[in-house]
Amino acid sequence: MGALNLQEWNKLPISLAELCINTTLRCGQSFRWRKSEEGVWSMALHGRIIRLYQDPDNLYYRSTFPTTEIARPISSTTNASSLQDDTLPLLQHYLNLGPNLTDLYAHWSANDANFKRKAPKFTGIRILKQDAWEALVGFICSSNNNIIRISQMVDKLCRTYGPLLGRIDDHDYYDFPKPADLANSGVEQKLRELGFGYRAKYIYKTACMIAEKDDDWLDGLRNPESPAFGKDPVPGGAFVDEGREGYRLAHEELLALQGVGPKVADCVCLMGLGWGEAVPVDTHVWQIAQRDYKFGKSKHTSVTKATYDAVANKFRSLWGQEAGWAQSVLFTANLKAFSERLVAKTEVKEEIAIKEDPDAVKIEEDESAEAETIIKTDKVLVKGIKREADDKDQMLVETKHNVIRKSKRAKKA
DNA sequence: GTCGGGCCTCTGGG
DNA sequence: ACCCAGAGGCCCG
C-alpha cells in the first residue's frame, strides 16, 4: 500500500468474507473499474468519481465531484457535507451490501457439494447493482469476446461519447453515455473504427430502440424488490424454478433488442434489473454444467434454447432465489484469470511466490463423488494477469485439467 | 423449433 | 512461422 494516505477517506467496517472488491470488481460483471498500482479501484459512477480501497477490516471510499457540481450553489437548508453524503447509501446500493453473504454461501452450499467445495476460495463475491443501460451495452459487447477486450471497448465508448467528470492522477474519468448519445447516425461507423466489429451495429440499433421508448422503460423491467437507487422496495412475488413472472417478462422484452440473446438478457436481468433468479448460461457455465452437474449427454455441442432453459432451471432449483448470484461465484472460480487460486496456498495476497519450490505447492484433492471427471495435474508456466501492470512476471503454478468422461454411469467400465 | 455458417478482433497454444 | 480455436453469443436463412 506504500504511500497511500487514507486520512481523507471514509471508512466502512466490513470483512473480506462479506465483500472482496478485488474479486467482485474484476470477475466480468462490470467492465469499467480500474485498479491503480497502489490497489485503489476507481470508476465514474452516478456523476462522480468513486475510489475504493479495502483492507481485511474495512472498505475505504471517497467521492470526487466535477468542479461544476462542487461549485453548485448550496441552499440555506443544505450544508456542504450533505452534498456528498449520499455516497455511502449509493455504495451500499451499488455494492449490494444488504444481504448477509456468509449466510447466502451457507445456503448455496447446503444443497450442493460442488459449490461447497469450490466456493471457499472465492468468498466475498457480490452481484453489483449496476445501471441497467450500462449493463446492457457492456454485455452486448461481450459476445464472442473476452473480459479484457470488453473492458477496453467500454472504455473507448465512454471516452468517445460520455461526459468528462474529472481527472485524477493523470487519468480522465468519463461517465457512461446515455442512449440518445449513441442513437445518432455515424455512431455505428465510429464504433467500427474503434474496433467493436459486428457489435457496432447492435449497440447503435439498440440505442435507437431504447431512445425511442419512454425514459423509464428499462427501469420499468426491474425487480420491484430491487428498485433503482433511492426508491423503496416492493414485494416481487414468490420464487419458482422457472423464474417469476416479472423476470420472464423482462427477459422477453430484452430479447427484442438487437444483439441481445438469452444469455445477454439474463446478464442484464441479473446485474442491471435485480432479478436474482436470472442464470446466464454462457460457455463457462455450460462447461461447469457438463463437468460438475451431469449435463452434456445431448449431441449438440452448442447450447440450444431447450438446453439453456434446462441448465438455468436446474441451477434455480438447486440454489433458489439468488441462483444467478451463486452461478457468478462458480463462474469466477472457472475463470482463467483466477486459476492460480485453485492451487494457491493463501488467497489474500496477490503475489504468488515466484521462486518458490514448485514441489512445495500443495495439490488440492479435488475429486468429486458426483462429478464424472478425471483430474490431471500439470506443471505449466503461465503469465501474470495482464491488467495488473505490476504483475508481469511469469509465475510457476500448477493447473488442473479436467477431462470429461462421457459414459453415463459406468465409471469403471 | 432446430441447425449451420458467419461475424470483428486478439491471443495463447499447437 | 503459421494457423486455429476460443473468448461470459447472436443473427440470419
XYZ file of C-alpha atoms (C1' of nucleotides) in Angstrom:
440
model
C 0.000 0.000 0.000
C 3.037 2.209 0.422
C 2.344 5.929 0.229
C -1.409 5.652 0.188
C -2.823 8.099 2.716
C -6.230 7.047 3.928
C -6.711 10.003 6.265
C -9.171 11.762 3.989
C -11.098 8.624 3.140
C -14.362 7.440 4.644
C -14.364 4.055 6.290
C -16.912 1.270 6.373
C -16.166 -1.782 8.534
C -16.631 -4.992 6.557
C -14.840 -8.333 6.348
C -13.355 -9.882 3.226
C -15.819 -12.734 3.531
C -18.670 -10.265 3.228
C -17.097 -8.257 0.414
C -13.967 -8.716 -1.669
C -13.716 -5.890 -4.173
C -10.575 -7.386 -5.670
C -12.648 -10.298 -6.916
C -16.021 -8.633 -7.344
C -14.774 -5.772 -9.492
C -12.825 -7.882 -11.972
C -14.866 -11.034 -12.368
C -16.670 -9.935 -15.510
C -19.815 -8.225 -14.294
C -18.651 -4.622 -14.523
C -16.121 -3.657 -17.186
C -15.289 -0.125 -16.112
C -13.427 -0.381 -12.800
C -9.751 0.443 -12.884
C -7.111 -0.616 -10.383
C -4.099 1.547 -9.597
C -0.680 0.285 -8.655
C -1.475 1.160 -5.061
C -4.507 -1.103 -5.136
C -7.104 1.636 -5.391
C -10.156 0.850 -7.518
C -11.771 3.786 -9.282
C -14.648 4.478 -11.645
C -17.036 7.223 -12.712
C -20.410 6.418 -11.189
C -23.607 8.445 -10.811
C -21.971 11.680 -11.865
C -18.963 11.431 -9.609
C -15.641 9.633 -9.406
C -15.636 6.892 -6.790
C -12.477 5.467 -5.337
C -12.328 2.310 -3.227
C -9.665 0.611 -1.182
C -10.011 -2.399 1.065
C -8.024 -3.950 3.875
C -9.077 -7.030 5.858
C -11.251 -4.986 8.218
C -12.560 -2.005 6.262
C -13.717 -0.658 2.957
C -12.347 2.855 2.369
C -14.159 5.132 -0.058
C -14.202 8.670 -1.329
C -16.066 10.673 -3.956
C -14.800 13.398 -6.228
C -17.446 15.522 -7.878
C -16.960 17.500 -11.076
C -15.978 21.096 -10.384
C -19.286 22.397 -11.693
C -21.075 20.178 -9.242
C -18.937 21.282 -6.337
C -19.416 24.937 -7.297
C -23.173 24.466 -7.374
C -24.902 26.985 -5.105
C -25.736 25.499 -1.759
C -29.179 26.319 -0.462
C -29.536 27.688 3.054
C -31.050 24.438 4.277
C -28.262 22.316 2.865
C -24.834 22.205 4.364
C -21.736 21.289 2.437
C -21.413 17.773 3.785
C -24.896 16.669 2.773
C -23.914 17.203 -0.848
C -21.576 14.232 -0.693
C -23.339 12.297 1.975
C -25.282 10.075 -0.377
C -22.049 8.315 -1.368
C -22.414 5.830 1.471
C -26.012 4.807 0.626
C -25.053 4.856 -3.043
C -22.207 2.424 -2.407
C -24.351 0.256 -0.158
C -26.830 0.056 -3.002
C -24.318 -0.411 -5.832
C -22.259 -2.999 -3.967
C -25.488 -4.704 -2.887
C -24.381 -4.831 0.745
C -27.834 -5.665 2.140
C -27.754 -9.476 2.172
C -25.525 -11.373 4.592
C -23.127 -13.075 2.195
C -21.856 -15.650 4.669
C -25.419 -16.859 5.136
C -26.017 -16.939 1.404
C -22.894 -19.020 0.761
C -24.004 -21.397 3.508
C -27.415 -21.679 1.889
C -25.965 -22.425 -1.558
C -23.554 -24.937 -0.057
C -26.259 -26.778 1.856
C -27.766 -28.466 -1.199
C -24.708 -28.545 -3.397
C -21.474 -30.363 -2.613
C -19.781 -28.884 -5.664
C -20.499 -25.328 -4.582
C -19.428 -26.147 -1.068
C -16.084 -27.376 -2.351
C -15.383 -24.572 -4.822
C -16.701 -21.504 -3.027
C -14.332 -21.212 -0.020
C -11.564 -19.798 -2.224
C -13.931 -17.330 -3.838
C -15.637 -15.662 -0.917
C -16.824 -12.072 -0.818
C -18.259 -12.008 -4.347
C -21.316 -9.791 -4.646
C -23.613 -9.151 -7.575
C -23.333 -5.436 -8.242
C -26.484 -3.421 -8.777
C -25.392 -1.726 -11.938
C -27.220 0.706 -14.124
C -29.351 -1.382 -16.465
C -28.441 0.532 -19.610
C -24.739 0.277 -18.893
C -25.047 -3.437 -18.211
C -26.991 -3.875 -21.447
C -24.303 -2.233 -23.562
C -21.484 -3.984 -21.747
C -22.973 -7.405 -22.300
C -23.837 -6.726 -25.929
C -20.081 -6.204 -26.260
C -19.392 -9.499 -24.508
C -20.412 -11.883 -27.270
C -17.531 -13.920 -28.655
C -15.223 -11.771 -26.588
C -13.007 -11.733 -23.529
C -13.148 -9.600 -20.409
C -10.019 -7.586 -21.163
C -11.161 -6.615 -24.625
C -14.703 -5.870 -23.429
C -13.251 -3.501 -20.832
C -11.183 -1.744 -23.490
C -14.225 -1.355 -25.723
C -16.394 0.072 -22.937
C -13.601 2.471 -22.041
C -13.440 3.689 -25.651
C -17.205 4.079 -25.696
C -17.219 6.290 -22.586
C -14.177 8.223 -23.763
C -15.828 8.962 -27.110
C -19.442 9.596 -26.112
C -19.557 10.066 -22.329
C -19.216 13.285 -20.336
C -15.842 14.008 -18.748
C -16.211 14.120 -14.975
C -12.673 14.912 -13.970
C -9.055 13.949 -13.892
C -7.276 12.229 -11.019
C -3.619 11.198 -11.070
C -3.280 11.773 -14.813
C -6.307 9.677 -15.566
C -9.520 11.008 -17.109
C -12.865 9.721 -15.892
C -15.871 9.669 -18.209
C -19.398 8.767 -17.200
C -21.375 6.296 -19.255
C -23.123 7.818 -22.320
C -26.920 7.925 -22.484
C -28.917 6.019 -25.123
C -29.571 9.271 -27.018
C -25.814 9.852 -27.225
C -25.448 6.601 -29.186
C -28.593 6.906 -31.311
C -27.095 9.294 -33.866
C -26.123 8.454 -37.427
C -22.425 7.804 -37.727
C -22.194 6.022 -34.400
C -22.065 2.579 -35.967
C -19.271 3.610 -38.313
C -17.361 5.247 -35.476
C -17.687 2.192 -33.251
C -16.397 0.004 -36.062
C -13.378 2.248 -36.341
C -12.897 1.828 -32.603
C -12.743 -1.953 -33.043
C -16.217 -3.024 -31.949
C -16.619 -5.255 -35.007
C -20.101 -6.573 -35.690
C -21.249 -5.363 -32.261
C -21.151 -1.757 -33.526
C -24.467 -2.205 -35.317
C -26.061 -3.932 -32.305
C -25.175 -1.071 -29.974
C -26.343 1.584 -32.400
C -29.640 -0.184 -33.152
C -30.335 -0.951 -29.510
C -29.549 2.651 -28.527
C -32.059 3.810 -31.146
C -34.725 1.444 -29.865
C -34.225 2.481 -26.237
C -34.089 6.173 -27.111
C -37.471 5.804 -28.824
C -39.121 4.442 -25.696
C -40.007 6.292 -22.502
C -37.060 7.220 -20.331
C -38.113 4.832 -17.586
C -38.851 1.867 -19.857
C -35.758 -0.116 -18.891
C -36.139 0.537 -15.158
C -39.777 -0.491 -15.549
C -38.478 -4.035 -16.066
C -36.750 -4.074 -12.673
C -37.470 -6.481 -9.875
C -39.695 -4.350 -7.602
C -37.835 -5.819 -4.622
C -34.658 -4.289 -6.009
C -35.565 -0.805 -7.198
C -33.214 1.816 -8.553
C -31.109 3.785 -6.069
C -33.221 5.981 -3.818
C -36.533 4.157 -4.260
C -38.375 1.897 -1.846
C -38.637 -1.846 -2.466
C -41.962 -3.563 -3.090
C -42.589 -7.345 -2.786
C -41.846 -9.137 -6.057
C -43.677 -12.434 -5.754
C -42.888 -15.990 -4.691
C -39.968 -17.907 -6.160
C -40.496 -20.640 -8.734
C -37.908 -22.755 -10.577
C -38.788 -21.229 -13.936
C -38.379 -17.730 -12.543
C -41.045 -15.259 -11.522
C -43.459 -13.706 -13.987
C -41.757 -10.322 -13.837
C -38.388 -11.868 -14.594
C -39.672 -13.805 -17.573
C -41.379 -10.710 -18.913
C -38.223 -8.617 -18.548
C -36.209 -11.351 -20.277
C -38.642 -11.488 -23.172
C -38.699 -7.726 -23.624
C -34.915 -7.571 -23.720
C -34.745 -10.271 -26.404
C -36.384 -7.859 -28.842
C -33.300 -5.628 -28.740
C -30.544 -6.001 -31.338
C -27.630 -8.129 -30.229
C -29.489 -9.403 -27.173
C -29.973 -13.163 -26.960
C -30.931 -15.256 -23.948
C -27.539 -15.046 -22.276
C -27.130 -11.282 -22.582
C -30.757 -10.774 -21.491
C -30.070 -12.826 -18.357
C -26.939 -10.817 -17.582
C -28.970 -7.617 -17.770
C -31.779 -9.128 -15.684
C -29.330 -10.271 -13.014
C -26.853 -7.406 -12.833
C -28.920 -4.482 -14.111
C -32.517 -5.216 -13.159
C -32.155 -7.026 -9.838
C -33.641 -10.387 -10.823
C -31.622 -12.775 -8.669
C -33.038 -15.875 -10.344
C -31.642 -14.949 -13.753
C -28.946 -17.514 -14.581
C -26.846 -16.541 -17.601
C -25.743 -19.740 -19.326
C -22.588 -18.956 -21.238
C -19.767 -21.121 -22.460
C -18.227 -21.276 -18.975
C -21.463 -22.178 -17.214
C -22.185 -24.757 -19.893
C -18.764 -26.286 -19.224
C -19.493 -26.256 -15.494
C -22.882 -27.860 -16.059
C -21.302 -30.640 -18.116
C -18.314 -31.184 -15.868
C -19.906 -30.919 -12.457
C -23.662 -31.340 -12.882
C -24.001 -34.229 -15.308
C -25.134 -32.277 -18.323
C -23.890 -32.961 -21.798
C -25.485 -36.188 -22.934
C -27.214 -34.282 -25.749
C -25.382 -34.459 -29.042
C -25.151 -30.773 -29.931
C -22.014 -29.049 -28.799
C -23.681 -25.642 -28.826
C -26.331 -24.690 -26.314
C -29.830 -24.846 -27.756
C -32.740 -22.988 -26.213
C -34.080 -26.135 -24.593
C -30.668 -26.930 -23.111
C -30.273 -23.349 -21.968
C -33.562 -23.445 -20.074
C -32.793 -26.863 -18.628
C -29.453 -25.714 -17.236
C -30.901 -22.488 -15.845
C -33.845 -24.309 -14.242
C -31.531 -26.893 -12.748
C -29.456 -24.207 -11.069
C -32.542 -22.316 -9.913
C -33.935 -25.465 -8.295
C -30.555 -26.140 -6.703
C -29.712 -22.689 -5.380
C -33.072 -20.917 -5.185
C -33.999 -17.271 -5.385
C -30.455 -15.926 -5.804
C -29.313 -18.643 -8.204
C -27.694 -16.138 -10.546
C -25.535 -14.925 -7.695
C -24.379 -18.450 -6.868
C -23.723 -19.041 -10.554
C -21.467 -15.990 -10.636
C -19.362 -17.417 -7.821
C -18.796 -20.650 -9.734
C -18.262 -18.678 -12.936
C -15.498 -16.711 -11.244
C -13.941 -19.893 -9.922
C -13.843 -21.145 -13.504
C -12.139 -18.050 -14.952
C -8.592 -18.487 -16.141
C -7.635 -15.167 -14.565
C -8.341 -16.685 -11.160
C -6.988 -20.148 -11.826
C -3.995 -19.604 -9.558
C -6.313 -19.856 -6.573
C -7.032 -23.440 -7.372
C -3.606 -24.261 -6.020
C -2.507 -21.102 -4.201
C -1.843 -21.520 -0.511
C -3.386 -18.246 0.537
C -5.985 -16.196 -1.232
C -5.442 -12.841 0.416
C -2.170 -11.856 -1.167
C -1.934 -11.092 -4.857
C 1.662 -12.140 -5.191
C 2.350 -15.797 -5.605
C 5.859 -16.682 -4.649
C 7.727 -16.720 -7.903
C 10.798 -18.578 -6.810
C 9.074 -20.966 -4.509
C 9.965 -24.587 -4.935
C 7.148 -25.895 -7.084
C 7.222 -29.212 -5.288
C 6.292 -27.403 -2.116
C 2.974 -26.297 -3.597
C 0.173 -28.362 -2.271
C -2.003 -30.239 -4.644
C -5.619 -29.972 -3.701
C -7.751 -33.009 -3.504
C -10.443 -32.168 -5.967
C -12.134 -35.485 -6.524
C -15.856 -35.384 -6.588
C -18.173 -38.222 -5.845
C -20.798 -36.658 -8.069
C -18.879 -35.339 -10.982
C -17.794 -37.807 -13.610
C -14.418 -36.284 -14.182
C -10.806 -37.246 -14.178
C -8.390 -34.720 -12.748
C -4.964 -34.369 -14.235
C -2.392 -32.110 -12.666
C 0.298 -30.486 -14.762
C 3.027 -28.007 -14.088
C 2.878 -25.148 -16.548
C 4.205 -21.657 -16.990
C 1.533 -19.016 -17.095
C 1.771 -15.293 -17.358
C 0.541 -12.954 -14.710
C -2.806 -11.268 -15.155
C -2.416 -8.709 -17.858
C -4.321 -5.887 -16.313
C -2.075 -5.738 -13.307
C 0.809 -3.686 -14.502
C 2.950 -4.709 -11.558
C 2.363 -8.374 -12.099
C 4.048 -9.146 -15.367
C 6.487 -11.690 -14.099
C 5.945 -15.239 -15.060
C 4.759 -17.436 -12.296
C 5.283 -21.110 -11.891
C 1.975 -22.538 -10.881
C 0.080 -25.692 -11.278
C -3.178 -26.038 -13.084
C -5.631 -28.807 -13.254
C -7.182 -30.097 -16.424
C -10.479 -31.804 -16.233
C -11.175 -34.483 -18.743
C -14.821 -35.190 -19.240
C -15.786 -38.791 -19.209
C -18.742 -39.364 -21.405
C -20.107 -42.633 -20.127
C -23.336 -42.195 -18.235
C -22.858 -44.277 -15.144
C -20.327 -46.918 -15.928
C -17.344 -45.176 -14.411
C -15.316 -48.322 -14.140
C -16.242 -49.814 -17.481
C -38.496 -25.419 -33.185
C -33.688 -26.500 -34.744
C -29.229 -26.247 -37.176
C -25.104 -24.243 -39.690
C -22.487 -20.586 -41.073
C -20.692 -16.151 -40.462
C -19.105 -12.489 -37.766
C -14.694 -8.287 -35.588
C -10.512 -8.760 -33.125
C -6.980 -10.533 -30.242
C -4.326 -14.110 -28.065
C -2.335 -18.453 -26.364
C -1.086 -22.868 -27.745
C -0.219 -26.471 -31.141
C 6.467 -19.357 -38.925
C 1.874 -20.185 -39.305
C -2.637 -21.417 -38.187
C -6.515 -22.049 -35.399
C -9.506 -22.471 -31.606
C -11.568 -19.797 -28.121
C -13.156 -15.706 -25.794
C -19.187 -14.717 -20.399
C -23.163 -15.148 -28.372
C -26.214 -13.560 -31.657
C -28.412 -13.069 -36.238
C -29.977 -14.910 -40.420
C -31.540 -18.209 -43.650
